[in-house]
């Protein structure tokens, strides 16, 4: 069973930075795609940034130029560098990994890490 463990969340003032990490229990090379999602109170979960199945990266318009997704395959870890944070970035951030086969689609989620940005 795949396990994803996020860390790095916390309380930061507007304009500050945080780096989130997502450690996987196995090789992240085996995943077709990986990404970061977030969910604010009363809102739907939304994609923040991701490595696409076909290659390349994708960012939500609201974080372009401020957030950067990266990965370290040797450490089986996904990162999200968040700069110039805004109060609207406050949410629980989740790591996601997708594995596709001929007969199945498997989505794996971490437990989430809280990010709170104060004004």
PDB file of C-alpha atoms in Angstrom, residues 8-110:
ATOM      1  CA  UNK A   8       6.264  21.580   6.248  1.00  0.00           C
ATOM      2  CA  UNK A   9       2.989  23.333   6.857  1.00  0.00           C
ATOM      3  CA  UNK A  10       2.548  26.001   9.487  1.00  0.00           C
ATOM      4  CA  UNK A  11       1.651  29.573  10.276  1.00  0.00           C
ATOM      5  CA  UNK A  12       3.345  32.312   8.274  1.00  0.00           C
ATOM      6  CA  UNK A  13       2.765  35.999   7.685  1.00  0.00           C
ATOM      7  CA  UNK A  14       1.656  37.295   4.309  1.00  0.00           C
ATOM      8  CA  UNK A  15       4.638  37.633   2.020  1.00  0.00           C
ATOM      9  CA  UNK A  16       6.466  34.774   3.688  1.00  0.00           C
ATOM     10  CA  UNK A  17       7.534  31.400   2.369  1.00  0.00           C
ATOM     11  CA  UNK A  18       7.065  27.745   3.195  1.00  0.00           C
ATOM     12  CA  UNK A  19       8.274  24.534   1.609  1.00  0.00           C
ATOM     13  CA  UNK A  20       6.045  21.495   1.747  1.00  0.00           C
ATOM     14  CA  UNK A  21       7.404  17.979   1.409  1.00  0.00           C
ATOM     15  CA  UNK A  22       5.649  14.754   0.524  1.00  0.00           C
ATOM     16  CA  UNK A  23       7.549  11.578   1.278  1.00  0.00           C
ATOM     17  CA  UNK A  24       6.359   8.438  -0.497  1.00  0.00           C
ATOM     18  CA  UNK A  25       6.756   4.920   0.845  1.00  0.00           C
ATOM     19  CA  UNK A  26       7.952   3.661  -2.524  1.00  0.00           C
ATOM     20  CA  UNK A  27       9.530   4.858  -5.710  1.00  0.00           C
ATOM     21  CA  UNK A  28       7.817   7.936  -7.067  1.00  0.00           C
ATOM     22  CA  UNK A  29       9.087   7.074 -10.523  1.00  0.00           C
ATOM     23  CA  UNK A  30       6.345   4.449 -10.623  1.00  0.00           C
ATOM     24  CA  UNK A  31       3.614   7.078 -10.506  1.00  0.00           C
ATOM     25  CA  UNK A  32       2.143   8.447 -13.704  1.00  0.00           C
ATOM     26  CA  UNK A  33       1.526  11.831 -12.120  1.00  0.00           C
ATOM     27  CA  UNK A  34       2.007  13.610  -8.808  1.00  0.00           C
ATOM     28  CA  UNK A  35       0.757  16.876  -7.501  1.00  0.00           C
ATOM     29  CA  UNK A  36      -0.360  19.149  -4.711  1.00  0.00           C
ATOM     30  CA  UNK A  37      -3.971  19.996  -3.986  1.00  0.00           C
ATOM     31  CA  UNK A  38      -5.490  22.247  -1.379  1.00  0.00           C
ATOM     32  CA  UNK A  39      -8.826  22.635   0.313  1.00  0.00           C
ATOM     33  CA  UNK A  40      -9.920  25.737   2.167  1.00  0.00           C
ATOM     34  CA  UNK A  41     -12.884  25.697   4.575  1.00  0.00           C
ATOM     35  CA  UNK A  42     -16.161  25.613   2.681  1.00  0.00           C
ATOM     36  CA  UNK A  43     -14.439  25.169  -0.690  1.00  0.00           C
ATOM     37  CA  UNK A  44     -13.765  22.272  -2.990  1.00  0.00           C
ATOM     38  CA  UNK A  45     -10.369  20.668  -3.217  1.00  0.00           C
ATOM     39  CA  UNK A  46      -8.388  22.211  -6.061  1.00  0.00           C
ATOM     40  CA  UNK A  47      -5.199  21.424  -7.908  1.00  0.00           C
ATOM     41  CA  UNK A  48      -2.351  23.734  -6.954  1.00  0.00           C
ATOM     42  CA  UNK A  49       0.528  22.278  -8.950  1.00  0.00           C
ATOM     43  CA  UNK A  50       1.343  18.977 -10.556  1.00  0.00           C
ATOM     44  CA  UNK A  51       3.625  16.909 -12.711  1.00  0.00           C
ATOM     45  CA  UNK A  52       1.495  15.763 -15.614  1.00  0.00           C
ATOM     46  CA  UNK A  53       1.175  12.198 -16.823  1.00  0.00           C
ATOM     47  CA  UNK A  54       2.497  13.179 -20.224  1.00  0.00           C
ATOM     48  CA  UNK A  55       5.328  15.249 -18.836  1.00  0.00           C
ATOM     49  CA  UNK A  56       5.589  18.879 -17.871  1.00  0.00           C
ATOM     50  CA  UNK A  57       4.020  20.773 -15.027  1.00  0.00           C
ATOM     51  CA  UNK A  58       0.735  22.523 -14.403  1.00  0.00           C
ATOM     52  CA  UNK A  59      -0.075  25.334 -11.982  1.00  0.00           C
ATOM     53  CA  UNK A  60      -3.271  26.979 -10.839  1.00  0.00           C
ATOM     54  CA  UNK A  61      -3.465  30.534 -12.152  1.00  0.00           C
ATOM     55  CA  UNK A  62      -3.611  31.855  -8.609  1.00  0.00           C
ATOM     56  CA  UNK A  63      -0.158  30.485  -7.743  1.00  0.00           C
ATOM     57  CA  UNK A  64       1.755  30.937 -10.989  1.00  0.00           C
ATOM     58  CA  UNK A  65       4.992  32.785 -10.412  1.00  0.00           C
ATOM     59  CA  UNK A  66       4.829  32.208  -6.649  1.00  0.00           C
ATOM     60  CA  UNK A  67       4.810  28.419  -6.195  1.00  0.00           C
ATOM     61  CA  UNK A  68       7.209  25.870  -7.633  1.00  0.00           C
ATOM     62  CA  UNK A  69       6.739  22.111  -7.671  1.00  0.00           C
ATOM     63  CA  UNK A  70       9.777  19.867  -7.727  1.00  0.00           C
ATOM     64  CA  UNK A  71      10.771  16.304  -7.004  1.00  0.00           C
ATOM     65  CA  UNK A  72      13.730  14.284  -5.836  1.00  0.00           C
ATOM     66  CA  UNK A  73      13.411  10.796  -7.270  1.00  0.00           C
ATOM     67  CA  UNK A  74      16.319   9.497  -5.215  1.00  0.00           C
ATOM     68  CA  UNK A  75      14.565  10.540  -2.003  1.00  0.00           C
ATOM     69  CA  UNK A  76      11.087   9.603  -3.249  1.00  0.00           C
ATOM     70  CA  UNK A  77       9.931  13.053  -2.250  1.00  0.00           C
ATOM     71  CA  UNK A  78       7.762  15.720  -3.851  1.00  0.00           C
ATOM     72  CA  UNK A  79       8.119  19.368  -2.876  1.00  0.00           C
ATOM     73  CA  UNK A  80       6.135  22.566  -3.126  1.00  0.00           C
ATOM     74  CA  UNK A  81       8.018  25.802  -2.621  1.00  0.00           C
ATOM     75  CA  UNK A  82       5.565  28.551  -1.774  1.00  0.00           C
ATOM     76  CA  UNK A  83       6.724  32.158  -1.892  1.00  0.00           C
ATOM     77  CA  UNK A  84       4.910  35.472  -1.512  1.00  0.00           C
ATOM     78  CA  UNK A  85       2.164  33.746   0.420  1.00  0.00           C
ATOM     79  CA  UNK A  86      -1.220  35.395   0.702  1.00  0.00           C
ATOM     80  CA  UNK A  87      -4.075  34.886   3.190  1.00  0.00           C
ATOM     81  CA  UNK A  88      -6.040  33.282   0.323  1.00  0.00           C
ATOM     82  CA  UNK A  89      -3.454  30.497   0.267  1.00  0.00           C
ATOM     83  CA  UNK A  90      -4.676  29.340   3.666  1.00  0.00           C
ATOM     84  CA  UNK A  91      -5.840  25.741   3.310  1.00  0.00           C
ATOM     85  CA  UNK A  92      -5.019  22.141   4.017  1.00  0.00           C
ATOM     86  CA  UNK A  93      -2.522  20.997   1.395  1.00  0.00           C
ATOM     87  CA  UNK A  94      -2.603  17.421   0.164  1.00  0.00           C
ATOM     88  CA  UNK A  95      -0.117  15.390  -1.806  1.00  0.00           C
ATOM     89  CA  UNK A  96      -1.547  13.192  -4.549  1.00  0.00           C
ATOM     90  CA  UNK A  97      -0.075  10.402  -6.619  1.00  0.00           C
ATOM     91  CA  UNK A  98      -1.681   8.695  -9.581  1.00  0.00           C
ATOM     92  CA  UNK A  99      -0.905   5.244 -10.875  1.00  0.00           C
ATOM     93  CA  UNK A 100      -2.546   3.988 -14.040  1.00  0.00           C
ATOM     94  CA  UNK A 101      -2.741   0.475 -15.374  1.00  0.00           C
ATOM     95  CA  UNK A 102      -4.649  -1.088 -18.225  1.00  0.00           C
ATOM     96  CA  UNK A 103      -7.538  -1.898 -15.914  1.00  0.00           C
ATOM     97  CA  UNK A 104      -7.387   0.540 -13.051  1.00  0.00           C
ATOM     98  CA  UNK A 105      -6.768   4.075 -11.893  1.00  0.00           C
ATOM     99  CA  UNK A 106      -5.369   4.396  -8.388  1.00  0.00           C
ATOM    100  CA  UNK A 107      -5.248   7.740  -6.593  1.00  0.00           C
ATOM    101  CA  UNK A 108      -3.260   8.004  -3.409  1.00  0.00           C
ATOM    102  CA  UNK A 109      -3.547  10.852  -0.919  1.00  0.00           C
ATOM    103  CA  UNK A 110      -1.581  12.033   2.051  1.00  0.00           C
TER     104      UNK A 110
END
